[in-house]
PDB file of C-alpha atoms in Angstrom:
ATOM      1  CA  UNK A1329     -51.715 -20.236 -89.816  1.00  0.00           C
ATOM      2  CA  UNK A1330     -54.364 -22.817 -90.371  1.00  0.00           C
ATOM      3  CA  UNK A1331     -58.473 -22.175 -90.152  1.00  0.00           C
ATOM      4  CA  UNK A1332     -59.654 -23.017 -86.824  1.00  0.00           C
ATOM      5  CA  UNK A1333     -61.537 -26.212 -87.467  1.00  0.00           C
ATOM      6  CA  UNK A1334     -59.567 -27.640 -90.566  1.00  0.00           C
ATOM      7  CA  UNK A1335     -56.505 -27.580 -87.883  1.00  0.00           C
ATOM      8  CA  UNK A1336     -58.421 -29.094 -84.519  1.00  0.00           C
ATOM      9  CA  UNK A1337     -59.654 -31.681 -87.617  1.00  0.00           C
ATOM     10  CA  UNK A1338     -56.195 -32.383 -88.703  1.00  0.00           C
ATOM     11  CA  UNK A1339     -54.907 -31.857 -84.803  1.00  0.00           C
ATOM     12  CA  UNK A1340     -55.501 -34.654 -81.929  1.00  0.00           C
ATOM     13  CA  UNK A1341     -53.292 -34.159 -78.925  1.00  0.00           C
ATOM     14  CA  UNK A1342     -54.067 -37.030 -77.428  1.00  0.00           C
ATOM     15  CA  UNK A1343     -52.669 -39.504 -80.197  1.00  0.00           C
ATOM     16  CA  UNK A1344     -49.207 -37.314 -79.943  1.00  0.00           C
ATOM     17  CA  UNK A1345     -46.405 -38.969 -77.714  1.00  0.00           C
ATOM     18  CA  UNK A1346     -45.225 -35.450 -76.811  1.00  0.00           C
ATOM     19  CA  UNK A1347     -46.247 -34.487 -73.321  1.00  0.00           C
ATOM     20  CA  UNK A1348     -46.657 -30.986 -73.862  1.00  0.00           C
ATOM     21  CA  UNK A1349     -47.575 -30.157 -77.704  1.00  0.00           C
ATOM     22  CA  UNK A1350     -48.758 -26.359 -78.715  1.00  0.00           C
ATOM     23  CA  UNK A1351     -51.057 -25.157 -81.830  1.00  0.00           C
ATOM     24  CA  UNK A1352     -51.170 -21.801 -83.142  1.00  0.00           C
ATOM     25  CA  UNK A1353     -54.245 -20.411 -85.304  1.00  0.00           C
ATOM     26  CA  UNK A1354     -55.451 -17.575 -87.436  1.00  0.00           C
ATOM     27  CA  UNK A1355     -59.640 -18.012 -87.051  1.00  0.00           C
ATOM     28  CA  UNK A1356     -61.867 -16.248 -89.604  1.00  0.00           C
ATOM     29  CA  UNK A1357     -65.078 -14.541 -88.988  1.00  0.00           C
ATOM     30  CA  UNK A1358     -67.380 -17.200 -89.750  1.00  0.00           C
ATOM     31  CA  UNK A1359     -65.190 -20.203 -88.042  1.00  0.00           C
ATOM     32  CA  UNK A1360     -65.309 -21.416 -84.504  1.00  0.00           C
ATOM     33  CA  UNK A1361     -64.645 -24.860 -82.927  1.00  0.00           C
ATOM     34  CA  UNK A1362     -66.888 -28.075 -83.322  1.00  0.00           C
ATOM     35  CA  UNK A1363     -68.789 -28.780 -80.378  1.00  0.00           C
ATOM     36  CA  UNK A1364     -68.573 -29.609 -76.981  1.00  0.00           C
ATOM     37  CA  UNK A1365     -65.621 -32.352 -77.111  1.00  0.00           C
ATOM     38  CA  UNK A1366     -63.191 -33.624 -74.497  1.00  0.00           C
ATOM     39  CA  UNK A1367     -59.021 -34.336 -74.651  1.00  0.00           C
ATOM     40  CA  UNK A1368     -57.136 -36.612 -72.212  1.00  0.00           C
ATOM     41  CA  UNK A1369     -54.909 -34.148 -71.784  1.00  0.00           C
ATOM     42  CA  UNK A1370     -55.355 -30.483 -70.228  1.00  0.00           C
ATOM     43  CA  UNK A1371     -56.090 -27.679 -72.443  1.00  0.00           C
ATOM     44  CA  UNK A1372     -54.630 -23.952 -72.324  1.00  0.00           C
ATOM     45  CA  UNK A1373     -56.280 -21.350 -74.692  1.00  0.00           C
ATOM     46  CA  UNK A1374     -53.913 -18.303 -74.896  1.00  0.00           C
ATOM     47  CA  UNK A1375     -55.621 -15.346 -76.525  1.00  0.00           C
ATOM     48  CA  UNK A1376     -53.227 -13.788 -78.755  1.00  0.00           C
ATOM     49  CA  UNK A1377     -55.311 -11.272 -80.559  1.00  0.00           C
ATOM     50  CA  UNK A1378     -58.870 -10.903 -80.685  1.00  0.00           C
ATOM     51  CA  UNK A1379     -60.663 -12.737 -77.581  1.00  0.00           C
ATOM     52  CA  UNK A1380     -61.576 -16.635 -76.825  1.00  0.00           C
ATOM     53  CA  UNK A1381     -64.994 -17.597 -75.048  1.00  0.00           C
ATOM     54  CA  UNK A1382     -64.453 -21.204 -73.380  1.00  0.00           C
ATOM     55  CA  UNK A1383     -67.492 -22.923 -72.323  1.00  0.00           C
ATOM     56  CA  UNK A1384     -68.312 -25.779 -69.937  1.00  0.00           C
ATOM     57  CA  UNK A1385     -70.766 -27.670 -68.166  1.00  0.00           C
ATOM     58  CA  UNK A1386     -70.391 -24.811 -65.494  1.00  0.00           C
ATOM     59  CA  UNK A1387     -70.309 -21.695 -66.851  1.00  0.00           C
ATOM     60  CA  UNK A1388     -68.198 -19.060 -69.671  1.00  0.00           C
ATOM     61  CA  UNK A1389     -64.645 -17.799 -69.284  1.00  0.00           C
ATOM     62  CA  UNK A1390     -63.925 -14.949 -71.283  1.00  0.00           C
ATOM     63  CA  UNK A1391     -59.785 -14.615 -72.460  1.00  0.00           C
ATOM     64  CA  UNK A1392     -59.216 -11.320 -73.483  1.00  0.00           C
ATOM     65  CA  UNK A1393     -55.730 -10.568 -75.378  1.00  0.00           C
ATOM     66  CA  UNK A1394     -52.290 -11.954 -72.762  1.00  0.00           C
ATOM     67  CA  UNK A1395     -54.138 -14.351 -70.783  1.00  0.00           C
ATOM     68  CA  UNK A1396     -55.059 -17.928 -71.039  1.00  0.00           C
ATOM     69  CA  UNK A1397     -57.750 -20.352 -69.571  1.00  0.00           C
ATOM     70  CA  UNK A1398     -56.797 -23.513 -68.379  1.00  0.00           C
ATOM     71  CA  UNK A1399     -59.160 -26.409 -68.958  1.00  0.00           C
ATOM     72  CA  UNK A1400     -58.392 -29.926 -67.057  1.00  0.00           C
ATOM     73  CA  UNK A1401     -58.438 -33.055 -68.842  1.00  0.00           C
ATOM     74  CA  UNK A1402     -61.591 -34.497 -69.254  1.00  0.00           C
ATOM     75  CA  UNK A1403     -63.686 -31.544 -68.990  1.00  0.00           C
ATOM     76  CA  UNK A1404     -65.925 -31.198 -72.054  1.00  0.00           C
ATOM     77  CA  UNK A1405     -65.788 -27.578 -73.343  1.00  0.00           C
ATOM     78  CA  UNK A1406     -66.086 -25.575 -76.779  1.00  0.00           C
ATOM     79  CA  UNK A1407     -64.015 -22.885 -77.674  1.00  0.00           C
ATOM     80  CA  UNK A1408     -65.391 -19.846 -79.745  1.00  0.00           C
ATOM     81  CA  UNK A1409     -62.946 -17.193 -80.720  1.00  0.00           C
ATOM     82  CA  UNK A1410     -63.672 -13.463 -82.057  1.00  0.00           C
ATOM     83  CA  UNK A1411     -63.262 -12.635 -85.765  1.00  0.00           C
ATOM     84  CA  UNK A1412     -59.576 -12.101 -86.939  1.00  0.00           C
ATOM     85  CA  UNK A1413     -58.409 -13.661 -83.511  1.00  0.00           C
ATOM     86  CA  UNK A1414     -54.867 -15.375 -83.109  1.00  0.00           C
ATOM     87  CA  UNK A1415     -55.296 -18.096 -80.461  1.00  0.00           C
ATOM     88  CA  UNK A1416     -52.390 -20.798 -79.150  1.00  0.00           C
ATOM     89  CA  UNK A1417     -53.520 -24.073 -77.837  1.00  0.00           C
ATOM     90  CA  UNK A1418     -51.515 -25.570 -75.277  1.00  0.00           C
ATOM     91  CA  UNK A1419     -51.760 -29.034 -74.467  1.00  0.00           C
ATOM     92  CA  UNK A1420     -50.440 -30.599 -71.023  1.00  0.00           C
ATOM     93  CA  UNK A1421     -50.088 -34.602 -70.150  1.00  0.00           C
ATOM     94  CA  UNK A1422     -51.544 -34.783 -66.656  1.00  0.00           C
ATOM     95  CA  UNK A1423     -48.269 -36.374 -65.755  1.00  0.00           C
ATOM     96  CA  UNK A1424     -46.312 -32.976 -66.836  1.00  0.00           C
ATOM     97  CA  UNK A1425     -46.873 -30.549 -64.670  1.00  0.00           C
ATOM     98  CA  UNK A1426     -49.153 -29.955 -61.551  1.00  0.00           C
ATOM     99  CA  UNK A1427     -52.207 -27.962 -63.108  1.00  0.00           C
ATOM    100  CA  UNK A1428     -54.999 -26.705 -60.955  1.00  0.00           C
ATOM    101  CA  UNK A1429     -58.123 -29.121 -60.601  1.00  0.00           C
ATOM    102  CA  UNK A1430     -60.580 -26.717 -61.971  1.00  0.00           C
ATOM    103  CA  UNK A1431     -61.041 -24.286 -64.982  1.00  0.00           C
ATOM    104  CA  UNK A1432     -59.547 -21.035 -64.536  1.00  0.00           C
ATOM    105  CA  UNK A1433     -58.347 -17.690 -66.111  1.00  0.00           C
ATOM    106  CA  UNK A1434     -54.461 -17.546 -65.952  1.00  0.00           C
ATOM    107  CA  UNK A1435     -51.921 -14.574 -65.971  1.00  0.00           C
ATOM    108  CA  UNK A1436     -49.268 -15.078 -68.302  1.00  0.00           C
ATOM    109  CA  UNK A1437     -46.388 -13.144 -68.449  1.00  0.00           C
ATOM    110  CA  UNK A1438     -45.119 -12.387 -71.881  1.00  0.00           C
ATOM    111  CA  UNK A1439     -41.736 -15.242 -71.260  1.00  0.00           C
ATOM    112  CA  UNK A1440     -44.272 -17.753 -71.218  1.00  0.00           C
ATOM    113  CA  UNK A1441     -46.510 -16.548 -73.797  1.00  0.00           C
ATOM    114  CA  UNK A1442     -43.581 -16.311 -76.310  1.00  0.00           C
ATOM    115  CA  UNK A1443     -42.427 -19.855 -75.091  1.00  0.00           C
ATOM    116  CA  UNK A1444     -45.666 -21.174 -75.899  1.00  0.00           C
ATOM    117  CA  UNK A1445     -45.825 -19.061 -79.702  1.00  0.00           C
ATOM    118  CA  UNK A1446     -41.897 -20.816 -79.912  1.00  0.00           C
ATOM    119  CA  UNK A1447     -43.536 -24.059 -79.053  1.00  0.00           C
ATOM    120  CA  UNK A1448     -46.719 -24.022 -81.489  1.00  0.00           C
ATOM    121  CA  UNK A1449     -43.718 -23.472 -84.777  1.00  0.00           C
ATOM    122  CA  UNK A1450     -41.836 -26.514 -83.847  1.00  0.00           C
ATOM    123  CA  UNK A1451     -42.760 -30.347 -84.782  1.00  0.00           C
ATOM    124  CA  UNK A1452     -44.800 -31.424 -82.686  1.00  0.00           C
ATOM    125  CA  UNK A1453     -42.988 -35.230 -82.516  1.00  0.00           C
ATOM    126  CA  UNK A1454     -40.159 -34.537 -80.985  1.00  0.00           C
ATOM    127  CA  UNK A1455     -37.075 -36.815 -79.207  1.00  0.00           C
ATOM    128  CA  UNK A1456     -37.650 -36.523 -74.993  1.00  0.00           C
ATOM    129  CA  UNK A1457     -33.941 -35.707 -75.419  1.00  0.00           C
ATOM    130  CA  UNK A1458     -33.868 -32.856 -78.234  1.00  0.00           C
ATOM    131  CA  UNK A1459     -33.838 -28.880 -77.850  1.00  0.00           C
ATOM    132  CA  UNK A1460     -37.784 -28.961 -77.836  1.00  0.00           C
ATOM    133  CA  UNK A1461     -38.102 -31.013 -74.937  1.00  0.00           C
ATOM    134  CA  UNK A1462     -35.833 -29.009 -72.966  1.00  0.00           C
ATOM    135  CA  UNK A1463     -37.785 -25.888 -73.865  1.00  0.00           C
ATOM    136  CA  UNK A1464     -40.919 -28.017 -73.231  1.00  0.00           C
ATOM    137  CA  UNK A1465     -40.230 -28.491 -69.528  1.00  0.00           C
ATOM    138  CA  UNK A1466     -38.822 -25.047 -68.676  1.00  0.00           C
ATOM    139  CA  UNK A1467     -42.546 -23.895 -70.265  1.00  0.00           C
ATOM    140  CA  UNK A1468     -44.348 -26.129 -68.279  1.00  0.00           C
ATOM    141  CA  UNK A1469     -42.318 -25.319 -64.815  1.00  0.00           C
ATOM    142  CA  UNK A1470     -43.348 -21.545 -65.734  1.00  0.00           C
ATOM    143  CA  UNK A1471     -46.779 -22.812 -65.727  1.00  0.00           C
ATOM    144  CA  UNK A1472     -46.935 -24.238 -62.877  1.00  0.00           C
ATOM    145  CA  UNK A1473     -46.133 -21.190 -61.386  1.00  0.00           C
ATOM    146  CA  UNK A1474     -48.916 -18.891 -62.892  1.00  0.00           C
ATOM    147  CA  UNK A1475     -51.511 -17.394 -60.829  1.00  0.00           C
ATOM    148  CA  UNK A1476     -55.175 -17.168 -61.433  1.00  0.00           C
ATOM    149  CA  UNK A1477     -56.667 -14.247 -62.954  1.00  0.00           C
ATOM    150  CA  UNK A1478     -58.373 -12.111 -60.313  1.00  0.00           C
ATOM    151  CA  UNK A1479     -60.103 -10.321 -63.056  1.00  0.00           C
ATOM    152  CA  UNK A1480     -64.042 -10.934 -63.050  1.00  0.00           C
ATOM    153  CA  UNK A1481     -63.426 -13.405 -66.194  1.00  0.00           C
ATOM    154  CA  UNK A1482     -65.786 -16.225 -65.490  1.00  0.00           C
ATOM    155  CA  UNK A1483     -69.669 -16.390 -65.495  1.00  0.00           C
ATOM    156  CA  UNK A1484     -71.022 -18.926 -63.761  1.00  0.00           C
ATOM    157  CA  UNK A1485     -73.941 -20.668 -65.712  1.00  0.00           C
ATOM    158  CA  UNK A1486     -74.309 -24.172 -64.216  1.00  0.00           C
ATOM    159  CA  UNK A1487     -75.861 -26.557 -66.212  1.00  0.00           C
ATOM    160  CA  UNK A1488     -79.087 -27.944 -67.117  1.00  0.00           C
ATOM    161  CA  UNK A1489     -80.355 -24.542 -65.240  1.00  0.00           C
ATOM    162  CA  UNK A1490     -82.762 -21.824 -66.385  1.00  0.00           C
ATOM    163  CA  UNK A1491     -80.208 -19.594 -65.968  1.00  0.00           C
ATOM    164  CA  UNK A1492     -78.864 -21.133 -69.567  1.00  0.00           C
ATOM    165  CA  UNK A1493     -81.428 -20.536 -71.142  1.00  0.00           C
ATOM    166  CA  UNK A1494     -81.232 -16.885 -70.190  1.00  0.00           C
ATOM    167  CA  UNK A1495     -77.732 -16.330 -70.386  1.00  0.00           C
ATOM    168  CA  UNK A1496     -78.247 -17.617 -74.137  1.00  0.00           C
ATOM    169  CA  UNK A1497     -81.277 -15.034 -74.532  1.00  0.00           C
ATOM    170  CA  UNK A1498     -78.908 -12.395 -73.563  1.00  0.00           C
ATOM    171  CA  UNK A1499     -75.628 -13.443 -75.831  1.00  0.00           C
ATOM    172  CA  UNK A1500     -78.290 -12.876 -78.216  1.00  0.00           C
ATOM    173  CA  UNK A1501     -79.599 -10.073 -77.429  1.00  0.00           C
ATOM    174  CA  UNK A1502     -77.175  -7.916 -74.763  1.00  0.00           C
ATOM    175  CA  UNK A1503     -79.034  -4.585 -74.587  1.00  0.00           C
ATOM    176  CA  UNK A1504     -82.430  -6.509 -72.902  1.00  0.00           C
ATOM    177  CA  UNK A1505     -82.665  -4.509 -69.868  1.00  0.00           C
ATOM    178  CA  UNK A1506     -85.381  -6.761 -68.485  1.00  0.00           C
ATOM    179  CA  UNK A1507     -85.586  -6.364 -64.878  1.00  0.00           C
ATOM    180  CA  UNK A1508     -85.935  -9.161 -61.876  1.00  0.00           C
ATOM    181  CA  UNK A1509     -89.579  -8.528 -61.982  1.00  0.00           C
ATOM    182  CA  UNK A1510     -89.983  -9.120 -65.962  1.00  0.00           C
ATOM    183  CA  UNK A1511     -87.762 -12.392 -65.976  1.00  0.00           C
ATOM    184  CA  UNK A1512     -89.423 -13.865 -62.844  1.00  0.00           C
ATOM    185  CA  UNK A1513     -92.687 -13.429 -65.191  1.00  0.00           C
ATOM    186  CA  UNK A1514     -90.947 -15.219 -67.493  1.00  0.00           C
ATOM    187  CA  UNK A1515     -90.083 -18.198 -65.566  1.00  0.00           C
ATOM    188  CA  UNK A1516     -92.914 -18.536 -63.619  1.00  0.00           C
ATOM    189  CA  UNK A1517     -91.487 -17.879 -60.671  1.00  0.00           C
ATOM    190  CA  UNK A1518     -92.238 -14.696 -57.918  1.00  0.00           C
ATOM    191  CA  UNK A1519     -89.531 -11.946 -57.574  1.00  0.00           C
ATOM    192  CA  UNK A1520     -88.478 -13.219 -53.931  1.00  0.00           C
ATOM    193  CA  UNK A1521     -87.986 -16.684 -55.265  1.00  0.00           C
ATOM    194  CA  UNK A1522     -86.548 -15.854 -58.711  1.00  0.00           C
ATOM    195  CA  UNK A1523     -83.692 -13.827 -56.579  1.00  0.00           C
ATOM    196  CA  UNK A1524     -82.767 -16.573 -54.006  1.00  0.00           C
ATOM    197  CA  UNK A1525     -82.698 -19.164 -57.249  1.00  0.00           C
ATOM    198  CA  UNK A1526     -80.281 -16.852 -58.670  1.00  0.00           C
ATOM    199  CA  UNK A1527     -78.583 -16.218 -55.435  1.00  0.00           C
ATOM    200  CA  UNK A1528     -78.260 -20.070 -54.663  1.00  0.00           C
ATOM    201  CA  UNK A1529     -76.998 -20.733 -58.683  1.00  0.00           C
ATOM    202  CA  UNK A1530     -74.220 -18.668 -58.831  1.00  0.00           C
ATOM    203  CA  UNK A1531     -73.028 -17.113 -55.666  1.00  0.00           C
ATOM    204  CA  UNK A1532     -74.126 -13.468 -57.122  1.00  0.00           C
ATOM    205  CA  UNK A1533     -77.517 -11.201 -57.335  1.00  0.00           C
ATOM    206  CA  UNK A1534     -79.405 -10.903 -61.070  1.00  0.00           C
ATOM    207  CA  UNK A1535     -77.832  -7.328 -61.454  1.00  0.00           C
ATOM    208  CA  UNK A1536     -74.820  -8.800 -60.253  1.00  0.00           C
ATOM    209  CA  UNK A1537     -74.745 -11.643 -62.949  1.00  0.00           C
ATOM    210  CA  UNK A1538     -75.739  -9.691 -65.628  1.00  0.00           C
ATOM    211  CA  UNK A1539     -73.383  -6.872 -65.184  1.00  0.00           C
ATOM    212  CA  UNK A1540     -70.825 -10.149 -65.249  1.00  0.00           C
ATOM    213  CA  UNK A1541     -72.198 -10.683 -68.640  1.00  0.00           C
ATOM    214  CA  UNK A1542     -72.135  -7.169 -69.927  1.00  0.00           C
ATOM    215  CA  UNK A1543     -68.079  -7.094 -69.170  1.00  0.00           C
ATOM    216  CA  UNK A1544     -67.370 -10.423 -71.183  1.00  0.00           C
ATOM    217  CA  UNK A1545     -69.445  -9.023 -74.200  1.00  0.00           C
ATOM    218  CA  UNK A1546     -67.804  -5.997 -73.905  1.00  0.00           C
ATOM    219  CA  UNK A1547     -64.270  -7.326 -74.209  1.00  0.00           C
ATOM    220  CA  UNK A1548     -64.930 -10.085 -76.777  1.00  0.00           C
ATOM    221  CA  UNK A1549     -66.073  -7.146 -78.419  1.00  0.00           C
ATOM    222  CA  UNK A1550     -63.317  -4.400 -77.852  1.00  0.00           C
ATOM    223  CA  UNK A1551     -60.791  -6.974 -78.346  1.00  0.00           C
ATOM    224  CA  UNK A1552     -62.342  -7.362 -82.073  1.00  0.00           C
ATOM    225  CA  UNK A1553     -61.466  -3.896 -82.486  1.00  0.00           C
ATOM    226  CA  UNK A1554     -65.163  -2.326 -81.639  1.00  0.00           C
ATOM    227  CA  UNK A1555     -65.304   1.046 -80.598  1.00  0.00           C
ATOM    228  CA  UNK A1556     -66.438   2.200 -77.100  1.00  0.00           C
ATOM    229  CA  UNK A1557     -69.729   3.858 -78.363  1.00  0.00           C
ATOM    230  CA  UNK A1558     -70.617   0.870 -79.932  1.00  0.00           C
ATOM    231  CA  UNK A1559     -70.197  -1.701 -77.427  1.00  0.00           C
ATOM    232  CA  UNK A1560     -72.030   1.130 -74.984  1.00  0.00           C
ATOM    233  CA  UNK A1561     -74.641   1.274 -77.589  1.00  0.00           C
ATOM    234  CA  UNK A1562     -75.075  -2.644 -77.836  1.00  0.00           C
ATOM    235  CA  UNK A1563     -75.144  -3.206 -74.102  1.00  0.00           C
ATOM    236  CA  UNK A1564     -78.123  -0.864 -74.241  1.00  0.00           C
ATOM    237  CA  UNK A1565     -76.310   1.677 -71.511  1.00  0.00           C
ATOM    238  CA  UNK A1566     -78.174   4.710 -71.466  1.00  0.00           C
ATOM    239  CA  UNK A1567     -74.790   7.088 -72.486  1.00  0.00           C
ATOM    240  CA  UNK A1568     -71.141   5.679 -72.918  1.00  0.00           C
ATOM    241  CA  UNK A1569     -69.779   7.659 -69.968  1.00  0.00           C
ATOM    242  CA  UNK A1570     -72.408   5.101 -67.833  1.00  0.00           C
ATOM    243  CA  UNK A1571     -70.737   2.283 -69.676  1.00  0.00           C
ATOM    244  CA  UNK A1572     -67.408   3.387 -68.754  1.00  0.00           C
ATOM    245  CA  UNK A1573     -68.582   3.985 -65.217  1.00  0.00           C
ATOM    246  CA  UNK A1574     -69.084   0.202 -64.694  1.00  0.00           C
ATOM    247  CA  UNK A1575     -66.561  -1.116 -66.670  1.00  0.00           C
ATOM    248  CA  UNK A1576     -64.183   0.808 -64.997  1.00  0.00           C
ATOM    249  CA  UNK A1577     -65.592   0.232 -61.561  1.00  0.00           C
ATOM    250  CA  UNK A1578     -65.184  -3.122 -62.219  1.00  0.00           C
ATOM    251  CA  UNK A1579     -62.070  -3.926 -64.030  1.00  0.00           C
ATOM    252  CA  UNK A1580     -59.740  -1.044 -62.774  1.00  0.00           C
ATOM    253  CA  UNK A1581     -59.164   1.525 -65.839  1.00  0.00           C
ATOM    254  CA  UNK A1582     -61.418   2.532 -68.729  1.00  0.00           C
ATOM    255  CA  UNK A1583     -62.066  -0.185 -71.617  1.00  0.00           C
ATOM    256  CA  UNK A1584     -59.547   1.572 -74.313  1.00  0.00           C
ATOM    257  CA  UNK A1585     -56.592   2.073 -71.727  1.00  0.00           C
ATOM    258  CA  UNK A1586     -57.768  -1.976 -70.465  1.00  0.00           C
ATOM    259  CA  UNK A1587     -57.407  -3.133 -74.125  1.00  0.00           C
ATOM    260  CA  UNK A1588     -54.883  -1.098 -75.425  1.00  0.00           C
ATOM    261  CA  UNK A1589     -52.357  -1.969 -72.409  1.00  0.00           C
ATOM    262  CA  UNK A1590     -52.941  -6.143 -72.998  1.00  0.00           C
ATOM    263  CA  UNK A1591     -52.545  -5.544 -76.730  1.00  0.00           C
ATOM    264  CA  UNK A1592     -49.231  -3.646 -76.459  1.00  0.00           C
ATOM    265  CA  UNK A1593     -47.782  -6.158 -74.022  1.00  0.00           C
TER     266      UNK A1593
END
């Protein structure tokens, strides 16, 4: 498979005649795509192995191993994916199939997963009457079909907000256990109005938000093959039963059953 930016170099959907076209890659540790950028056409990013972090204007969707996030056209985003990953792109004419409005974590059952690997092998210039197309629009009904992750996959982080700047601070450094009072300090701001500007950014409370945080580090970094003591230990939990407390409080099971079931289906 080809290194993630010599192939999104080499790769422009939108100057393909295909209406659906797929790419498969094999990052290294050090690679990760260019910058913010836009495509005409709408963007999945299927996590194969490893996990993907997609980024907009509005916030950070994690894609942990068996899901996808779907990115419309024209919304600028950057993609950054964990060492060793495997990652599909899947790229949708408007005019294909009827794609939700808005970015979003997908479901994907493992038909559609493996129609989209089959896809990603073949030429991607291919007759609207040949084999490809056929398998092209049976892939893109299935789509169409998906259902939004209800998972807690998506951190809102609107833009040109303090709350960037933060969110950075903490990607950074993820065991700060600043409290409300300590980052209200920090942006000048008094507790009471530091909570309702948090409140009013992104629907949630600080604790809330963070905690939101601490699960998409946690399973970028489980998905890279980390171990649960470690990821406890870099979250700056206290012990790595309270780790497993709130991950499984919020995501249903314990993070080694949670990883090991997506990475055996």
């Amino acid at each position: 498979m080809p290194a993630l930016h010599a192939c999104l170099v080499d790769h422009d959907p939108d100057r393909l005649s295909a209406p659906v076209t797929a790419l498969h890659v094999h990052t290294r540790e050090s690679e990760r795509e260019k910058p913010f950028h836009t495509h005409r056409r709408g963007q999945l990013v299927v996590a194969l192995h490893g996990a993907v972090t997609c980024e907009t204007s509005q916030g950070m969707w994690i894609v942990p191993p068996q899901c996808g996030v779907w990115i419309p056209p024209g919304v600028a985003h950057s993609n950054r994916v964990t060492a060793d990953g495997r990652v599909c792109f899947l790229f949708v004419d408007p005019a294909a199939a009827a794609m939700p409005g808005a970015c979003c974590t997908l479901a994907l059952n493992a038909l559609l997963i493996q129609m989209i690997r089959h896809l990603a092998d073949q030429p991607q210039e291919y007759a609207p009457d040949s084999r490809t197309a056929r398998l092209a629009a049976v892939l893109t009904e299935e789509l169409a079909h998906m259902q939004a992750q209800s998972l807690p996959l998506h951190l809102p982080v609107p833009d040109n907000s303090r709350l960037r700047g933060i969110a950075r601070w903490l990607a950074e450094h993820p065991a700060d256990r600043s409290t409300v009072a300590d980052w209200s300090a920090r942006c000048a701001m008094s507790e009471r109005s530091f909570a309702r500007f948090v409140q009013a950014e992104t629907g949630m409370t600080f604790g809330r938000w963070r905690q939101q945080f601490h699960i998409m580090v946690a399973l970028q970094q489980l998905a890279s093959g980390a171990s649960v003591q470690r990821v406890s230990q870099e979250l700056g939990y206290d012990s790595v039963s309270a780790f497993i407390t709130m991950f499984k409080k919020t995501l249903g099971k314990p993070p080694a059953r949670f990883i090991a079931e997506r990475q055996a289906t």
